PDB file of C-alpha atoms in Angstrom:
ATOM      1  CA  UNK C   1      -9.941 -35.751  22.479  1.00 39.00           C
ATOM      2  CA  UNK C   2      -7.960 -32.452  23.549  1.00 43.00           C
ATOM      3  CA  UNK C   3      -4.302 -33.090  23.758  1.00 45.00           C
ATOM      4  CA  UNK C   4      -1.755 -32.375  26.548  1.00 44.00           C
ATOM      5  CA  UNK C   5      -1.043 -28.832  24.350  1.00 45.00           C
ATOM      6  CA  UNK C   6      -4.531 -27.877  23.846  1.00 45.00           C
ATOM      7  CA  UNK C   7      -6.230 -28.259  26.938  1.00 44.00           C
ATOM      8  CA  UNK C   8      -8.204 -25.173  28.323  1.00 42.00           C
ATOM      9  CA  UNK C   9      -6.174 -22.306  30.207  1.00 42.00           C
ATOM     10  CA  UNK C  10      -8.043 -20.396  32.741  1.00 45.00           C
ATOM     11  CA  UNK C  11      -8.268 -16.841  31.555  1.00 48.00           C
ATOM     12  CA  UNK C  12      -7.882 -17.657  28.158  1.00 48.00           C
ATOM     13  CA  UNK C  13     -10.781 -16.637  25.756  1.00 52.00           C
ATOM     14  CA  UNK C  14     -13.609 -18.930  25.052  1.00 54.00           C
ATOM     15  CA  UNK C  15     -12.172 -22.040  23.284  1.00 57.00           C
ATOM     16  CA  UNK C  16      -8.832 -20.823  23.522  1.00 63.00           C
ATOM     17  CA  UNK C  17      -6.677 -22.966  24.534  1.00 79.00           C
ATOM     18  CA  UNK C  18      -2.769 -23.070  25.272  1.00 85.00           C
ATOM     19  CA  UNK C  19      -1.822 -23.963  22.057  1.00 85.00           C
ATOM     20  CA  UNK C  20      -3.615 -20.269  20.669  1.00 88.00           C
ATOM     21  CA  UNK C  21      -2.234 -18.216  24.137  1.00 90.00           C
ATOM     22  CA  UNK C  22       1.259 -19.301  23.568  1.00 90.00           C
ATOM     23  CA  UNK C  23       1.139 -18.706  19.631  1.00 91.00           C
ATOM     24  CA  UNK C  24      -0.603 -14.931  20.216  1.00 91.00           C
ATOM     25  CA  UNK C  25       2.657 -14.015  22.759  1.00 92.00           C
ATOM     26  CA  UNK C  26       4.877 -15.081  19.835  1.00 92.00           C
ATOM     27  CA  UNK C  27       2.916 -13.497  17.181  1.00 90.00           C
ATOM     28  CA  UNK C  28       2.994 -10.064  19.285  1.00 92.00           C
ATOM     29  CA  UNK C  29       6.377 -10.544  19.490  1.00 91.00           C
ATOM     30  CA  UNK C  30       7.663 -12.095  16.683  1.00 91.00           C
ATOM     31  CA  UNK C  31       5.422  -9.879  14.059  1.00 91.00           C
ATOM     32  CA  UNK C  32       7.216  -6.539  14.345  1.00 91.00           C
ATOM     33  CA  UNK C  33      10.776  -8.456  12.886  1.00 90.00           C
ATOM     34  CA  UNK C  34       8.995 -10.224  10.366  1.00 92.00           C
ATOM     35  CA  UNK C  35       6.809  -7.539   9.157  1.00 91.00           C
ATOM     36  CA  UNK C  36      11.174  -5.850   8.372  1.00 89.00           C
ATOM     37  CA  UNK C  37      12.188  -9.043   6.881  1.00 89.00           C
ATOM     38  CA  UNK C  38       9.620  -9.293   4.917  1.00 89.00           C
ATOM     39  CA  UNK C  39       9.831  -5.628   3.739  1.00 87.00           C
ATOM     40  CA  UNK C  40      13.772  -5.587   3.052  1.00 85.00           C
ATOM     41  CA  UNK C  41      13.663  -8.930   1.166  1.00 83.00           C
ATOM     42  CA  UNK C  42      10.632  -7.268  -1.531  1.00 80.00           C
ATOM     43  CA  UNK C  43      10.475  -4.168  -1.141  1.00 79.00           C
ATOM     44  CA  UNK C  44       6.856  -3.732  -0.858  1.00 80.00           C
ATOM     45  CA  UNK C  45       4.650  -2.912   1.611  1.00 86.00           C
ATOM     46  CA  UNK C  46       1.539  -4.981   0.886  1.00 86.00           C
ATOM     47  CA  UNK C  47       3.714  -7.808  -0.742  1.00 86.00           C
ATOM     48  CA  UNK C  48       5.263  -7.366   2.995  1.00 88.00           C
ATOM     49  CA  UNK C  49       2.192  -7.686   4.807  1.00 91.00           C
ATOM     50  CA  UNK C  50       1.106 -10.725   2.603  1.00 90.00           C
ATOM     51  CA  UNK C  51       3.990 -12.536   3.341  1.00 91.00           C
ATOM     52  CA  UNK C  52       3.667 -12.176   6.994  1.00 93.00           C
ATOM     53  CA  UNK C  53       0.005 -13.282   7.126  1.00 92.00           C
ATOM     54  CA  UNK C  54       1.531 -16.062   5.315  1.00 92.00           C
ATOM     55  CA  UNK C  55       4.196 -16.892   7.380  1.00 93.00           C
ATOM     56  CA  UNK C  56       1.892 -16.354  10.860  1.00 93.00           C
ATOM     57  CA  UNK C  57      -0.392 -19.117   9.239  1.00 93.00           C
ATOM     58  CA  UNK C  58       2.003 -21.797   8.573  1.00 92.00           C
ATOM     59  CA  UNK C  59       4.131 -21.123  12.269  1.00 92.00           C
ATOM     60  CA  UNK C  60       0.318 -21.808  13.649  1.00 93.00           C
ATOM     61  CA  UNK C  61      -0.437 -24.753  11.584  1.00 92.00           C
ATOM     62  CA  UNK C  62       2.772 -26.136  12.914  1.00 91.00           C
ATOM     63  CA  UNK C  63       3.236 -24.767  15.907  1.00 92.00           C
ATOM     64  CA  UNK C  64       3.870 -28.050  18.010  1.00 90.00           C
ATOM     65  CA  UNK C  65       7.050 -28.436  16.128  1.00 91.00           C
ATOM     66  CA  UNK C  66       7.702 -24.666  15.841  1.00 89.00           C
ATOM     67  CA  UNK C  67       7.671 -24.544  19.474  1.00 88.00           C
ATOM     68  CA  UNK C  68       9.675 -27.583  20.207  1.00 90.00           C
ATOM     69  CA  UNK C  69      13.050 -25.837  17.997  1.00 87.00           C
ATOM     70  CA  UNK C  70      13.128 -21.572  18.169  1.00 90.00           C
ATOM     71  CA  UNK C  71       9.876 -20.614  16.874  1.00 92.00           C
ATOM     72  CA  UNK C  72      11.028 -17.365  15.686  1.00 91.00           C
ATOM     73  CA  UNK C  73      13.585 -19.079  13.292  1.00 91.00           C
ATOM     74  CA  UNK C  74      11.229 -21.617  12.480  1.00 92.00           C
ATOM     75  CA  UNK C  75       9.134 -18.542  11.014  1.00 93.00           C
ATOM     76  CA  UNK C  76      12.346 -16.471   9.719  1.00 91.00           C
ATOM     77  CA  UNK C  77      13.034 -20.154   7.383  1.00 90.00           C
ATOM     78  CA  UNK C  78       9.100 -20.051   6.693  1.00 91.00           C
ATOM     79  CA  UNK C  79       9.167 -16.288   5.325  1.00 91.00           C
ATOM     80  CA  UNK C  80      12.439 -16.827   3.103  1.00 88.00           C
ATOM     81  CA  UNK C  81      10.946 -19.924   1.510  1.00 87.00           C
ATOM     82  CA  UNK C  82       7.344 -18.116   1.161  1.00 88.00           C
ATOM     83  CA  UNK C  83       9.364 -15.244  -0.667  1.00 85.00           C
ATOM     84  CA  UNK C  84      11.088 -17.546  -2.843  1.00 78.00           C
ATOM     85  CA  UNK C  85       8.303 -19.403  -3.991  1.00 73.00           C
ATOM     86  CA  UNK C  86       6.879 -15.987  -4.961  1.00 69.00           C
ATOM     87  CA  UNK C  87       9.890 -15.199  -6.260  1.00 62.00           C
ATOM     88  CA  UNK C  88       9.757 -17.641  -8.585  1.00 62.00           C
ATOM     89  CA  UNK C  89       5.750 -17.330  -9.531  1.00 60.00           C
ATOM     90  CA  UNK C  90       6.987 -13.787 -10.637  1.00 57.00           C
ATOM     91  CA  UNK C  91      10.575 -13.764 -11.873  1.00 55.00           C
ATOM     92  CA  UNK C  92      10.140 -10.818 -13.927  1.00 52.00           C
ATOM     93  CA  UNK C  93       9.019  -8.114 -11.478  1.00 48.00           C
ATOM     94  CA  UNK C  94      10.901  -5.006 -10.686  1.00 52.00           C
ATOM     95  CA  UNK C  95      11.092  -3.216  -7.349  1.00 51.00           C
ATOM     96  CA  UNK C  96      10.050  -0.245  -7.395  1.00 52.00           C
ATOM     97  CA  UNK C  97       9.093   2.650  -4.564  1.00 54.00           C
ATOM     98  CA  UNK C  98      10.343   2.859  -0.943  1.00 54.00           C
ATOM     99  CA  UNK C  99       7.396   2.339   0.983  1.00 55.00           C
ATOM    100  CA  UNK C 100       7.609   2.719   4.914  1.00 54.00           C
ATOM    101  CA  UNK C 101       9.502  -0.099   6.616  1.00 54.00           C
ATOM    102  CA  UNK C 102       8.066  -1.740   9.634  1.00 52.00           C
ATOM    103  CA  UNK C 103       9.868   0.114  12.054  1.00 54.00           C
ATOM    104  CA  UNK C 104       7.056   1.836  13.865  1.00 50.00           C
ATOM    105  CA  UNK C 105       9.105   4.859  14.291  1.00 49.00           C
ATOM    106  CA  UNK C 106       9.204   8.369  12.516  1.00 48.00           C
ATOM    107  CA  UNK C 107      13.220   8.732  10.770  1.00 48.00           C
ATOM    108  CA  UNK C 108      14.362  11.422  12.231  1.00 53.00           C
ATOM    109  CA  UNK C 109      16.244  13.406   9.649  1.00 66.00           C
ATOM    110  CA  UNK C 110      16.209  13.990   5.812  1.00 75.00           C
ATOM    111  CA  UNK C 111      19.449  11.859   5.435  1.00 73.00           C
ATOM    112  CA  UNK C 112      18.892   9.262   6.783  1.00 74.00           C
ATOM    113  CA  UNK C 113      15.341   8.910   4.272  1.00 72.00           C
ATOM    114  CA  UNK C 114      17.950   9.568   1.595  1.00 77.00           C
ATOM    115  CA  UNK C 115      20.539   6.541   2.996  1.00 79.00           C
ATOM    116  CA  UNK C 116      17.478   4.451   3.020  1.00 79.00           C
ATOM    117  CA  UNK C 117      16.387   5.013  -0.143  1.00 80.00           C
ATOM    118  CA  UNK C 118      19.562   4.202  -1.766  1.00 82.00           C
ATOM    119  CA  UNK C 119      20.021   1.308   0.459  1.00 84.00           C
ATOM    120  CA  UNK C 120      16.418  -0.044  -0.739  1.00 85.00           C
ATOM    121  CA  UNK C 121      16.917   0.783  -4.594  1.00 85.00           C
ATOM    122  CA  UNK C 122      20.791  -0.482  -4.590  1.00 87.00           C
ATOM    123  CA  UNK C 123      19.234  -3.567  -2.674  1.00 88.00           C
ATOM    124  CA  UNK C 124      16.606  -3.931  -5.310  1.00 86.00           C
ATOM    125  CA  UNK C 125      19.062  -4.527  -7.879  1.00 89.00           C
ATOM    126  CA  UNK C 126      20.705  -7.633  -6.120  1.00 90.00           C
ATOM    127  CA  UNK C 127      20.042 -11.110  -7.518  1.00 90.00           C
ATOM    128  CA  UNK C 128      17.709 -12.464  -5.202  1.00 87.00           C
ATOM    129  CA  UNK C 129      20.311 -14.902  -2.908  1.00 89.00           C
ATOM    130  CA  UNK C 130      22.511 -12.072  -2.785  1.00 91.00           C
ATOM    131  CA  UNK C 131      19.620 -10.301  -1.152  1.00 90.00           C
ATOM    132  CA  UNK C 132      18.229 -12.748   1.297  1.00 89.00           C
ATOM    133  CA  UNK C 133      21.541 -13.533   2.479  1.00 91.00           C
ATOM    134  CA  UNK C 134      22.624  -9.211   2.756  1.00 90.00           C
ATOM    135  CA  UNK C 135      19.244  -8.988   4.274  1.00 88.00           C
ATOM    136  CA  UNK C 136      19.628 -11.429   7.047  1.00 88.00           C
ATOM    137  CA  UNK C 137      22.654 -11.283   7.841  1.00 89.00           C
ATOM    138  CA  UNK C 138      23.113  -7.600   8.002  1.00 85.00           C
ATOM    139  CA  UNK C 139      20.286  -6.001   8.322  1.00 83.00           C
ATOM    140  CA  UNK C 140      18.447  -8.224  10.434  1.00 83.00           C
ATOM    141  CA  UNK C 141      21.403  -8.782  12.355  1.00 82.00           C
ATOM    142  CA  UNK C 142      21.747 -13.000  12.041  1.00 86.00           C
ATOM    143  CA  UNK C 143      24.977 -14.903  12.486  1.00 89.00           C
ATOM    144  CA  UNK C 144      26.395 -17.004   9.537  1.00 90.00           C
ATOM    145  CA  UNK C 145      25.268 -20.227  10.858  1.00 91.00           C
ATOM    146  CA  UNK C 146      21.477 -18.651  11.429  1.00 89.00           C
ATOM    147  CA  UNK C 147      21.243 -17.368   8.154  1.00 90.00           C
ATOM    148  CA  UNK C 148      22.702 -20.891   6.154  1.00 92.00           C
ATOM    149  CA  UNK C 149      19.894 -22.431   8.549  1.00 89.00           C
ATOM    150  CA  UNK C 150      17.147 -20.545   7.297  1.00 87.00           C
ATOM    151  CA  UNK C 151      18.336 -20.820   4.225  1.00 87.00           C
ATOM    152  CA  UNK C 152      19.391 -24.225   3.807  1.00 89.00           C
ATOM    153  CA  UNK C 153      22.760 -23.144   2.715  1.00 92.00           C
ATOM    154  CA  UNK C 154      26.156 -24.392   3.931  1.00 94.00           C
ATOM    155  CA  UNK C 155      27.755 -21.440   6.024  1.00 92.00           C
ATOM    156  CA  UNK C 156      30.612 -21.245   3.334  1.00 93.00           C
ATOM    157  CA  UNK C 157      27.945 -20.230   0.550  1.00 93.00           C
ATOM    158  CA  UNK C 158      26.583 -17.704   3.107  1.00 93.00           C
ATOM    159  CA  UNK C 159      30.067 -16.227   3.501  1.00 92.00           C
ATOM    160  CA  UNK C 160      30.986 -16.048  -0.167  1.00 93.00           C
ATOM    161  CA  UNK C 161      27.569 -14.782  -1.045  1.00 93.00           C
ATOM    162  CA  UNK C 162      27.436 -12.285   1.535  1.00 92.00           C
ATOM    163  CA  UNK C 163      31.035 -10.887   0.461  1.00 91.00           C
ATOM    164  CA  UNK C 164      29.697 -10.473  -3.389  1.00 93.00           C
ATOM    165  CA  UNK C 165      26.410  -9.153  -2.356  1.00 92.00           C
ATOM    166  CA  UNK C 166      28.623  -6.325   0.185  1.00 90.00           C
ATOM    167  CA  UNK C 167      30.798  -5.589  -2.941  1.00 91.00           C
ATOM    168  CA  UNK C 168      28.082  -4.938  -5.029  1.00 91.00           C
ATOM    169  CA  UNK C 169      26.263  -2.391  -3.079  1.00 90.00           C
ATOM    170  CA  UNK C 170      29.345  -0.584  -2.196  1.00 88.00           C
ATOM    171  CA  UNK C 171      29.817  -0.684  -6.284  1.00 89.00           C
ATOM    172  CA  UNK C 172      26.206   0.487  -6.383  1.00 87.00           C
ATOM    173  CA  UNK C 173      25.932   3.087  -3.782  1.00 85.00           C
ATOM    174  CA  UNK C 174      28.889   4.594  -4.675  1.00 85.00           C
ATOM    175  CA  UNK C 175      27.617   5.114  -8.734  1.00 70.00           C
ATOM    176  CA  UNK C 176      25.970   8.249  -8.652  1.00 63.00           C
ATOM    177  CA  UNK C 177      22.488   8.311  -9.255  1.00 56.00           C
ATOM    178  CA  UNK C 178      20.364   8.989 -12.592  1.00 41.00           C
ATOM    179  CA  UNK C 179      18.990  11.917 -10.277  1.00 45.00           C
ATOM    180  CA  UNK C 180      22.199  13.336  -9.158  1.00 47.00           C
ATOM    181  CA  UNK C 181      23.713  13.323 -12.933  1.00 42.00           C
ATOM    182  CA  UNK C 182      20.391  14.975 -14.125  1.00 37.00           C
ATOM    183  CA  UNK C 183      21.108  17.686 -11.701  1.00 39.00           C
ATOM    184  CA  UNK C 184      24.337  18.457 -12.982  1.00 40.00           C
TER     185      UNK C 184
END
């Protein structure tokens, strides 16, 4: 009754099989970059770390066709639809905070926690497409054609939206704060 995929491999745990081996290597590697995603596209830690769980789940439920494409993408396009949906659930939230990013490292001077604040609260104030598309294509580093993949998009509406989404945060970073005019 075990298929081709999920037959036995020596050294693998009891009842693990191929199919779970394979899926742990991509989850160790593929968890770190979606654990960022998912923090840059809400802003929120735990949200973060739901949507991740999330995301793991589905890539393993469907892991014979994940596999088969670029499982990492498959998960990327799994994530940004998993964020949408919730997006939609809860229209009305607000972002709010700058909890830790996935990063596993310690920034490494007081600037750059005040660039990435901004970033995050200027980011926060994006519609959400403007976001997703910012997110992925700068900030996780995609190409046009990766990003209109995952997001079922036609590159051209990944360009244009990418431009407007660039304008605004240069419009936003460059107002000055409600804490810098308090100061004053």
């Amino acid at each position: 009754m075990a298929e081709a995929d999920e037959e036995v491999v020596s050294g693998a745990p009891p009842g693990g099989t191929t199919r779970d081996v394979e899926f742990t290597a991509f989850m160790v590697e593929a968890e770190p970059l979606l654990g960022r995603m998912a923090w840059l596209l809400c802003g929120d830690v735990y949200r973060a770390e739901e949507l991740v769980q999330q995301t793991l789940v589905r890539t393993y439920v469907a892991w014979p066709r994940a596999r088969a494409g670029d499982p990492v993408a498959y998960a990327r396009r799994t994530l940004a639809h998993l964020r949408i949906d919730g997006w939609r659930k809860h229209r009305r939230e607000i972002l709010v905070g700058t909890d830790e990013p996935f990063t596993g490292t310690t920034p490494s001077g007081t600037q750059r926690l005040v660039d990435r604040d901004a970033l995050v609260r200027a980011l926060a104030y994006l519609p959400e497409r403007r976001r997703r598309v910012v997110v992925l294509r700068y900030l996780m580093d995609l190409s046009e054609r990766e990003v209109a993949d995952d997001l079922e998009v036609s590159v051209g509406t990944v360009k244009s939206t990418a431009s407007r989404g660039l304008a605004q945060l240069r419009g936003l970073l460059q107002e000055p704060s409600v804490d810098q005019e308090v100061s004053r």
